[in-house]
GROMACS .gro file of N, CA and C in nm:
model
  444
    1MET      N    1   0.977   1.883   2.949
    1MET     CA    2   0.858   1.864   3.030
    1MET      C    3   0.789   1.998   3.049
    2SER      N    4   0.660   1.991   3.064
    2SER     CA    5   0.580   2.112   3.081
    2SER      C    6   0.462   2.082   3.172
    3SER      N    7   0.405   2.188   3.228
    3SER     CA    8   0.285   2.171   3.312
    3SER      C    9   0.157   2.175   3.227
    4TRP      N   10   0.165   2.221   3.103
    4TRP     CA   11   0.052   2.222   3.010
    4TRP      C   12  -0.070   2.293   3.070
    5ASP      N   13  -0.047   2.413   3.123
    5ASP     CA   14  -0.149   2.488   3.196
    5ASP      C   15  -0.277   2.515   3.118
    6ASN      N   16  -0.269   2.537   2.990
    6ASN     CA   17  -0.387   2.574   2.911
    6ASN      C   18  -0.456   2.455   2.846
    7GLU      N   19  -0.417   2.335   2.883
    7GLU     CA   20  -0.474   2.215   2.821
    7GLU      C   21  -0.568   2.143   2.917
    8THR      N   22  -0.652   2.056   2.865
    8THR     CA   23  -0.752   1.985   2.944
    8THR      C   24  -0.710   1.840   2.967
    9PRO      N   25  -0.703   1.796   3.094
    9PRO     CA   26  -0.672   1.656   3.120
    9PRO      C   27  -0.772   1.564   3.050
   10GLY      N   28  -0.721   1.454   2.996
   10GLY     CA   29  -0.806   1.361   2.923
   10GLY      C   30  -0.818   1.394   2.776
   11SER      N   31  -0.740   1.491   2.729
   11SER     CA   32  -0.741   1.529   2.587
   11SER      C   33  -0.630   1.455   2.512
   12TRP      N   34  -0.651   1.440   2.383
   12TRP     CA   35  -0.547   1.385   2.297
   12TRP      C   36  -0.441   1.492   2.274
   13TYR      N   37  -0.317   1.450   2.266
   13TYR     CA   38  -0.207   1.544   2.244
   13TYR      C   39  -0.228   1.624   2.115
   14SER      N   40  -0.284   1.563   2.014
   14SER     CA   41  -0.307   1.633   1.887
   14SER      C   42  -0.406   1.748   1.901
   15GLU      N   43  -0.484   1.750   2.010
   15GLU     CA   44  -0.579   1.857   2.036
   15GLU      C   45  -0.519   1.970   2.118
   16PHE      N   46  -0.398   1.951   2.171
   16PHE     CA   47  -0.330   2.057   2.247
   16PHE      C   48  -0.298   2.173   2.152
   17THR      N   49  -0.286   2.291   2.207
   17THR     CA   50  -0.258   2.410   2.127
   17THR      C   51  -0.134   2.391   2.040
   18THR      N   52  -0.028   2.336   2.098
   18THR     CA   53   0.096   2.314   2.023
   18THR      C   54   0.117   2.167   1.988
   19GLY      N   55   0.014   2.086   2.002
   19GLY     CA   56   0.025   1.943   1.977
   19GLY      C   57   0.000   1.907   1.832
   20SER      N   58   0.024   1.781   1.801
   20SER     CA   59  -0.002   1.727   1.668
   20SER      C   60  -0.001   1.576   1.676
   21LYS      N   61  -0.049   1.512   1.571
   21LYS     CA   62  -0.034   1.366   1.563
   21LYS      C   63   0.113   1.337   1.537
   22PHE      N   64   0.156   1.218   1.573
   22PHE     CA   65   0.295   1.180   1.555
   22PHE      C   66   0.322   1.153   1.407
   23SER      N   67   0.442   1.187   1.364
   23SER     CA   68   0.486   1.155   1.228
   23SER      C   69   0.621   1.085   1.238
   24TYR      N   70   0.655   1.012   1.135
   24TYR     CA   71   0.774   0.928   1.138
   24TYR      C   72   0.858   0.952   1.014
   25VAL      N   73   0.990   0.943   1.033
   25VAL     CA   74   1.085   0.958   0.923
   25VAL      C   75   1.175   0.836   0.918
   26ASP      N   76   1.233   0.811   0.800
   26ASP     CA   77   1.327   0.700   0.787
   26ASP      C   78   1.467   0.744   0.827
   27SER      N   79   1.565   0.657   0.809
   27SER     CA   80   1.702   0.688   0.852
   27SER      C   81   1.763   0.804   0.774
   28ALA      N   82   1.708   0.837   0.658
   28ALA     CA   83   1.756   0.950   0.580
   28ALA      C   84   1.681   1.079   0.614
   29GLY      N   85   1.587   1.070   0.709
   29GLY     CA   86   1.512   1.188   0.749
   29GLY      C   87   1.391   1.217   0.662
   30GLU      N   88   1.357   1.126   0.573
   30GLU     CA   89   1.242   1.142   0.484
   30GLU      C   90   1.117   1.084   0.549
   31PRO      N   91   1.000   1.144   0.526
   31PRO     CA   92   0.876   1.089   0.582
   31PRO      C   93   0.854   0.945   0.534
   32VAL      N   94   0.808   0.861   0.625
   32VAL     CA   95   0.778   0.722   0.590
   32VAL      C   96   0.642   0.719   0.521
   33GLY      N   97   0.638   0.660   0.404
   33GLY     CA   98   0.516   0.659   0.323
   33GLY      C   99   0.418   0.551   0.365
   34VAL      N  100   0.292   0.573   0.331
   34VAL     CA  101   0.184   0.478   0.360
   34VAL      C  102   0.211   0.344   0.292
   35VAL      N  103   0.259   0.346   0.169
   35VAL     CA  104   0.287   0.223   0.096
   35VAL      C  105   0.397   0.143   0.165
   36GLN      N  106   0.503   0.212   0.206
   36GLN     CA  107   0.613   0.145   0.275
   36GLN      C  108   0.564   0.080   0.405
   37LEU      N  109   0.485   0.152   0.483
   37LEU     CA  110   0.431   0.094   0.607
   37LEU      C  111   0.341  -0.025   0.576
   38GLY      N  112   0.263  -0.016   0.471
   38GLY     CA  113   0.177  -0.127   0.431
   38GLY      C  114   0.256  -0.253   0.401
   39PHE      N  115   0.365  -0.239   0.327
   39PHE     CA  116   0.448  -0.356   0.297
   39PHE      C  117   0.517  -0.410   0.422
   40LEU      N  118   0.562  -0.322   0.508
   40LEU     CA  119   0.623  -0.369   0.634
   40LEU      C  120   0.523  -0.451   0.714
   41ARG      N  121   0.401  -0.406   0.719
   41ARG     CA  122   0.298  -0.480   0.793
   41ARG      C  123   0.268  -0.616   0.727
   42LEU      N  124   0.259  -0.616   0.594
   42LEU     CA  125   0.231  -0.741   0.522
   42LEU      C  126   0.339  -0.847   0.545
   43LEU      N  127   0.462  -0.802   0.561
   43LEU     CA  128   0.575  -0.894   0.575
   43LEU      C  129   0.609  -0.925   0.721
   44SER      N  130   0.528  -0.875   0.813
   44SER     CA  131   0.561  -0.889   0.955
   44SER      C  132   0.454  -0.965   1.031
   45VAL      N  133   0.497  -1.035   1.135
   45VAL     CA  134   0.404  -1.107   1.223
   45VAL      C  135   0.397  -1.042   1.361
   46GLN      N  136   0.484  -0.947   1.385
   46GLN     CA  137   0.492  -0.881   1.516
   46GLN      C  138   0.544  -0.739   1.494
   47ALA      N  139   0.500  -0.646   1.578
   47ALA     CA  140   0.552  -0.510   1.574
   47ALA      C  141   0.571  -0.462   1.718
   48ARG      N  142   0.673  -0.377   1.736
   48ARG     CA  143   0.706  -0.331   1.871
   48ARG      C  144   0.741  -0.182   1.866
   49GLN      N  145   0.697  -0.111   1.971
   49GLN     CA  146   0.729   0.031   1.985
   49GLN      C  147   0.726   0.068   2.132
   50ASN      N  148   0.820   0.152   2.174
   50ASN     CA  149   0.824   0.201   2.312
   50ASN      C  150   0.785   0.348   2.315
   51LEU      N  151   0.727   0.387   2.427
   51LEU     CA  152   0.700   0.527   2.456
   51LEU      C  153   0.749   0.555   2.597
   52THR      N  154   0.831   0.658   2.613
   52THR     CA  155   0.882   0.697   2.744
   52THR      C  156   0.808   0.822   2.789
   53TYR      N  157   0.746   0.814   2.905
   53TYR     CA  158   0.669   0.923   2.964
   53TYR      C  159   0.751   0.980   3.078
   54HIS      N  160   0.790   1.106   3.068
   54HIS     CA  161   0.865   1.175   3.173
   54HIS      C  162   0.764   1.248   3.260
   55CYS      N  163   0.777   1.232   3.392
   55CYS     CA  164   0.672   1.283   3.480
   55CYS      C  165   0.727   1.356   3.602
   56HIS      N  166   0.647   1.447   3.650
   56HIS     CA  167   0.664   1.506   3.783
   56HIS      C  168   0.527   1.500   3.848
   57ARG      N  169   0.511   1.404   3.939
   57ARG     CA  170   0.387   1.384   4.013
   57ARG      C  171   0.268   1.357   3.919
   58SER      N  172   0.291   1.274   3.819
   58SER     CA  173   0.188   1.243   3.720
   58SER      C  174   0.196   1.094   3.685
   59VAL      N  175   0.083   1.025   3.693
   59VAL     CA  176   0.077   0.882   3.664
   59VAL      C  177   0.072   0.859   3.513
   60ALA      N  178   0.145   0.756   3.468
   60ALA     CA  179   0.142   0.718   3.327
   60ALA      C  180   0.065   0.588   3.305
   61TRP      N  181   0.079   0.494   3.397
   61TRP     CA  182   0.018   0.362   3.376
   61TRP      C  183  -0.059   0.323   3.500
   62VAL      N  184  -0.001   0.246   3.590
   62VAL     CA  185  -0.072   0.206   3.712
   62VAL      C  186  -0.058   0.316   3.818
   63ASP      N  187  -0.162   0.336   3.898
   63ASP     CA  188  -0.161   0.435   4.005
   63ASP      C  189  -0.149   0.362   4.138
   64GLN      N  190  -0.028   0.358   4.193
   64GLN     CA  191  -0.002   0.287   4.319
   64GLN      C  192  -0.075   0.352   4.436
   65ASN      N  193  -0.104   0.481   4.427
   65ASN     CA  194  -0.172   0.552   4.536
   65ASN      C  195  -0.323   0.532   4.533
   66ALA      N  196  -0.375   0.466   4.432
   66ALA     CA  197  -0.520   0.444   4.419
   66ALA      C  198  -0.546   0.295   4.399
   67ASN      N  199  -0.491   0.216   4.489
   67ASN     CA  200  -0.514   0.070   4.487
   67ASN      C  201  -0.477   0.005   4.354
   68ASN      N  202  -0.368   0.051   4.295
   68ASN     CA  203  -0.315  -0.009   4.171
   68ASN      C  204  -0.415  -0.006   4.055
   69ASN      N  205  -0.496   0.099   4.046
   69ASN     CA  206  -0.589   0.104   3.933
   69ASN      C  207  -0.527   0.176   3.813
   70TYR      N  208  -0.597   0.168   3.702
   70TYR     CA  209  -0.549   0.225   3.575
   70TYR      C  210  -0.638   0.339   3.528
   71ASN      N  211  -0.709   0.404   3.620
   71ASN     CA  212  -0.801   0.511   3.582
   71ASN      C  213  -0.732   0.630   3.519
   72ARG      N  214  -0.606   0.654   3.554
   72ARG     CA  215  -0.531   0.768   3.499
   72ARG      C  216  -0.432   0.726   3.391
   73ALA      N  217  -0.440   0.601   3.348
   73ALA     CA  218  -0.343   0.548   3.252
   73ALA      C  219  -0.352   0.616   3.116
   74LEU      N  220  -0.239   0.621   3.049
   74LEU     CA  221  -0.233   0.675   2.914
   74LEU      C  222  -0.318   0.590   2.819
   75HIS      N  223  -0.370   0.656   2.717
   75HIS     CA  224  -0.439   0.589   2.606
   75HIS      C  225  -0.365   0.628   2.479
   76PHE      N  226  -0.372   0.542   2.380
   76PHE     CA  227  -0.303   0.567   2.254
   76PHE      C  228  -0.398   0.551   2.137
   77GLN      N  229  -0.365   0.618   2.028
   77GLN     CA  230  -0.435   0.596   1.902
   77GLN      C  231  -0.339   0.522   1.811
   78GLY      N  232  -0.381   0.406   1.763
   78GLY     CA  233  -0.298   0.327   1.673
   78GLY      C  234  -0.306   0.377   1.530
   79ALA      N  235  -0.218   0.324   1.447
   79ALA     CA  236  -0.212   0.365   1.306
   79ALA      C  237  -0.342   0.334   1.232
   80ASN      N  238  -0.417   0.237   1.280
   80ASN     CA  239  -0.546   0.202   1.218
   80ASN      C  240  -0.662   0.277   1.285
   81ASP      N  241  -0.630   0.381   1.363
   81ASP     CA  242  -0.725   0.466   1.436
   81ASP      C  243  -0.791   0.396   1.554
   82GLU      N  244  -0.751   0.274   1.585
   82GLU     CA  245  -0.806   0.205   1.701
   82GLU      C  246  -0.747   0.265   1.828
   83ARG      N  247  -0.830   0.273   1.932
   83ARG     CA  248  -0.787   0.323   2.062
   83ARG      C  249  -0.725   0.209   2.141
   84LEU      N  250  -0.605   0.232   2.194
   84LEU     CA  251  -0.533   0.131   2.270
   84LEU      C  252  -0.518   0.179   2.413
   85SER      N  253  -0.550   0.091   2.508
   85SER     CA  254  -0.539   0.126   2.650
   85SER      C  255  -0.521  -0.001   2.731
   86HIS      N  256  -0.505   0.014   2.861
   86HIS     CA  257  -0.494  -0.102   2.949
   86HIS      C  258  -0.617  -0.190   2.936
   87GLU      N  259  -0.734  -0.129   2.921
   87GLU     CA  260  -0.860  -0.204   2.914
   87GLU      C  261  -0.878  -0.277   2.781
   88THR      N  262  -0.823  -0.223   2.673
   88THR     CA  263  -0.853  -0.276   2.541
   88THR      C  264  -0.740  -0.354   2.476
   89ASN      N  265  -0.619  -0.348   2.532
   89ASN     CA  266  -0.506  -0.409   2.464
   89ASN      C  267  -0.411  -0.478   2.561
   90PRO      N  268  -0.403  -0.611   2.555
   90PRO     CA  269  -0.316  -0.684   2.646
   90PRO      C  270  -0.169  -0.679   2.608
   91TYR      N  271  -0.136  -0.614   2.496
   91TYR     CA  272   0.001  -0.613   2.447
   91TYR      C  273   0.081  -0.492   2.494
   92ILE      N  274   0.023  -0.409   2.580
   92ILE     CA  275   0.096  -0.294   2.636
   92ILE      C  276   0.144  -0.332   2.774
   93LYS      N  277   0.274  -0.314   2.800
   93LYS     CA  278   0.324  -0.342   2.934
   93LYS      C  279   0.427  -0.238   2.974
   94ALA      N  280   0.435  -0.216   3.103
   94ALA     CA  281   0.532  -0.121   3.157
   94ALA      C  282   0.664  -0.194   3.180
   95LEU      N  283   0.769  -0.149   3.111
   95LEU     CA  284   0.903  -0.202   3.135
   95LEU      C  285   0.962  -0.138   3.260
   96VAL      N  286   0.931  -0.010   3.279
   96VAL     CA  287   0.970   0.068   3.397
   96VAL      C  288   0.848   0.153   3.429
   97ASP      N  289   0.808   0.160   3.557
   97ASP     CA  290   0.692   0.242   3.592
   97ASP      C  291   0.724   0.332   3.711
   98GLY      N  292   0.819   0.420   3.693
   98GLY     CA  293   0.860   0.511   3.799
   98GLY      C  294   0.758   0.619   3.830
   99CYS      N  295   0.662   0.641   3.742
   99CYS     CA  296   0.561   0.745   3.764
   99CYS      C  297   0.444   0.696   3.848
  100SER      N  298   0.442   0.571   3.886
  100SER     CA  299   0.324   0.510   3.948
  100SER      C  300   0.293   0.564   4.088
  101TYR      N  301   0.389   0.624   4.157
  101TYR     CA  302   0.364   0.676   4.292
  101TYR      C  303   0.338   0.827   4.296
  102ARG      N  304   0.346   0.895   4.179
  102ARG     CA  305   0.323   1.040   4.171
  102ARG      C  306   0.416   1.117   4.264
  103LYS      N  307   0.542   1.075   4.273
  103LYS     CA  308   0.640   1.142   4.359
  103LYS      C  309   0.756   1.192   4.275
  104GLY      N  310   0.783   1.320   4.280
  104GLY     CA  311   0.902   1.376   4.217
  104GLY      C  312   0.911   1.350   4.067
  105PHE      N  313   1.033   1.367   4.016
  105PHE     CA  314   1.061   1.346   3.875
  105PHE      C  315   1.097   1.201   3.851
  106ASP      N  316   1.040   1.141   3.747
  106ASP     CA  317   1.070   1.002   3.715
  106ASP      C  318   1.028   0.975   3.571
  107ARG      N  319   1.021   0.847   3.535
  107ARG     CA  320   0.979   0.811   3.399
  107ARG      C  321   0.912   0.675   3.401
  108THR      N  322   0.828   0.654   3.303
  108THR     CA  323   0.765   0.525   3.277
  108THR      C  324   0.794   0.490   3.131
  109VAL      N  325   0.838   0.367   3.108
  109VAL     CA  326   0.862   0.320   2.972
  109VAL      C  327   0.758   0.213   2.942
  110LEU      N  328   0.673   0.241   2.845
  110LEU     CA  329   0.571   0.145   2.802
  110LEU      C  330   0.613   0.083   2.670
  111GLU      N  331   0.593  -0.048   2.660
  111GLU     CA  332   0.622  -0.120   2.537
  111GLU      C  333   0.493  -0.176   2.480
  112ILE      N  334   0.470  -0.151   2.353
  112ILE     CA  335   0.361  -0.214   2.280
  112ILE      C  336   0.429  -0.318   2.191
  113ASN      N  337   0.406  -0.444   2.221
  113ASN     CA  338   0.467  -0.555   2.147
  113ASN      C  339   0.351  -0.645   2.104
  114THR      N  340   0.310  -0.633   1.979
  114THR     CA  341   0.181  -0.689   1.938
  114THR      C  342   0.187  -0.767   1.807
  115PRO      N  343   0.108  -0.874   1.797
  115PRO     CA  344   0.092  -0.940   1.668
  115PRO      C  345  -0.007  -0.865   1.577
  116GLN      N  346  -0.075  -0.767   1.632
  116GLN     CA  347  -0.169  -0.684   1.555
  116GLN      C  348  -0.090  -0.567   1.496
  117VAL      N  349  -0.013  -0.596   1.392
  117VAL     CA  350   0.083  -0.500   1.336
  117VAL      C  351   0.016  -0.374   1.283
  118GLU      N  352  -0.112  -0.380   1.254
  118GLU     CA  353  -0.184  -0.262   1.203
  118GLU      C  354  -0.199  -0.153   1.309
  119HIS      N  355  -0.172  -0.185   1.436
  119HIS     CA  356  -0.181  -0.085   1.543
  119HIS      C  357  -0.064   0.013   1.542
  120LEU      N  358   0.048  -0.028   1.486
  120LEU     CA  359   0.168   0.056   1.494
  120LEU      C  360   0.206   0.109   1.357
  121PRO      N  361   0.265   0.227   1.355
  121PRO     CA  362   0.313   0.309   1.466
  121PRO      C  363   0.199   0.386   1.535
  122LEU      N  364   0.226   0.426   1.659
  122LEU     CA  365   0.131   0.508   1.734
  122LEU      C  366   0.114   0.643   1.667
  123LEU      N  367  -0.007   0.698   1.674
  123LEU     CA  368  -0.034   0.829   1.613
  123LEU      C  369  -0.062   0.939   1.714
  124ASP      N  370  -0.109   0.901   1.835
  124ASP     CA  371  -0.149   1.004   1.932
  124ASP      C  372  -0.150   0.944   2.071
  125ILE      N  373  -0.151   1.031   2.171
  125ILE     CA  374  -0.152   0.989   2.311
  125ILE      C  375  -0.253   1.075   2.387
  126LYS      N  376  -0.329   1.012   2.477
  126LYS     CA  377  -0.422   1.084   2.563
  126LYS      C  378  -0.368   1.077   2.706
  127VAL      N  379  -0.349   1.195   2.766
  127VAL     CA  380  -0.293   1.205   2.901
  127VAL      C  381  -0.401   1.257   2.994
  128SER      N  382  -0.418   1.191   3.109
  128SER     CA  383  -0.524   1.229   3.203
  128SER      C  384  -0.472   1.293   3.331
  129ASP      N  385  -0.354   1.255   3.377
  129ASP     CA  386  -0.308   1.298   3.509
  129ASP      C  387  -0.216   1.419   3.501
  130PHE      N  388  -0.276   1.536   3.477
  130PHE     CA  389  -0.203   1.663   3.482
  130PHE      C  390  -0.304   1.773   3.509
  131GLY      N  391  -0.255   1.893   3.531
  131GLY     CA  392  -0.345   2.005   3.556
  131GLY      C  393  -0.332   2.065   3.694
  132GLU      N  394  -0.277   1.987   3.789
  132GLU     CA  395  -0.251   2.043   3.922
  132GLU      C  396  -0.125   2.128   3.915
  133SER      N  397  -0.111   2.222   4.007
  133SER     CA  398  -0.003   2.320   4.001
  133SER      C  399   0.136   2.258   4.007
  134ASN      N  400   0.150   2.141   4.065
  134ASN     CA  401   0.283   2.081   4.081
  134ASN      C  402   0.307   1.965   3.984
  135GLN      N  403   0.228   1.953   3.879
  135GLN     CA  404   0.243   1.841   3.786
  135GLN      C  405   0.303   1.885   3.653
  136GLN      N  406   0.386   1.796   3.597
  136GLN     CA  407   0.444   1.817   3.466
  136GLN      C  408   0.457   1.683   3.395
  137PHE      N  409   0.458   1.687   3.263
  137PHE     CA  410   0.489   1.566   3.188
  137PHE      C  411   0.546   1.601   3.052
  138GLY      N  412   0.611   1.505   2.995
  138GLY     CA  413   0.661   1.509   2.858
  138GLY      C  414   0.673   1.365   2.812
  139PHE      N  415   0.699   1.344   2.686
  139PHE     CA  416   0.712   1.206   2.640
  139PHE      C  417   0.801   1.199   2.516
  140GLU      N  418   0.855   1.080   2.495
  140GLU     CA  419   0.935   1.050   2.377
  140GLU      C  420   0.876   0.926   2.311
  141VAL      N  421   0.850   0.936   2.183
  141VAL     CA  422   0.797   0.823   2.107
  141VAL      C  423   0.914   0.754   2.038
  142GLY      N  424   0.929   0.625   2.064
  142GLY     CA  425   1.039   0.550   2.006
  142GLY      C  426   1.009   0.502   1.865
  143PRO      N  427   1.111   0.448   1.798
  143PRO     CA  428   1.092   0.394   1.663
  143PRO      C  429   1.009   0.266   1.666
  144VAL      N  430   0.954   0.230   1.552
  144VAL     CA  431   0.876   0.107   1.539
  144VAL      C  432   0.967   0.000   1.479
  145CYS      N  433   0.955  -0.120   1.532
  145CYS     CA  434   1.029  -0.234   1.479
  145CYS      C  435   0.928  -0.338   1.431
  146PHE      N  436   0.925  -0.363   1.301
  146PHE     CA  437   0.840  -0.468   1.245
  146PHE      C  438   0.925  -0.594   1.232
  147GLN      N  439   0.872  -0.706   1.281
  147GLN     CA  440   0.949  -0.830   1.286
  147GLN      C  441   0.882  -0.936   1.199
  148GLY      N  442   0.961  -1.001   1.113
  148GLY     CA  443   0.909  -1.099   1.018
  148GLY      C  444   0.887  -1.233   1.070
   0.00000   0.00000   0.00000
């Protein structure tokens, strides 16, 4: 986790000084190819991926202190370059939302479970709730599961 002092809230992680778009490897540690992902999508009717957001006084999804709104919620860039958010995608849900009260250290686990298989894997994340002196965040991107 980091406070990301030199970064701008509302920016994509790939625009951070040390950030990048997400990349994926197979079980042998080799990069997953575009052709392989294409075939996985063709043979699948559903795809699922989790992202765990580690927080210190930073909202990831719903903001319980602001009448349960999603103004500070994470946004994602899908594999097809589409922007995914609470407003645009009904297939994102919080399995655990410990970051919703902006208190202490906690975590939020978001699951994207979608029939729109072209959205996954995720490529980038936009974080809005950081920049105050007592805020920190980090995240872990989980593997993608394509289901036939």
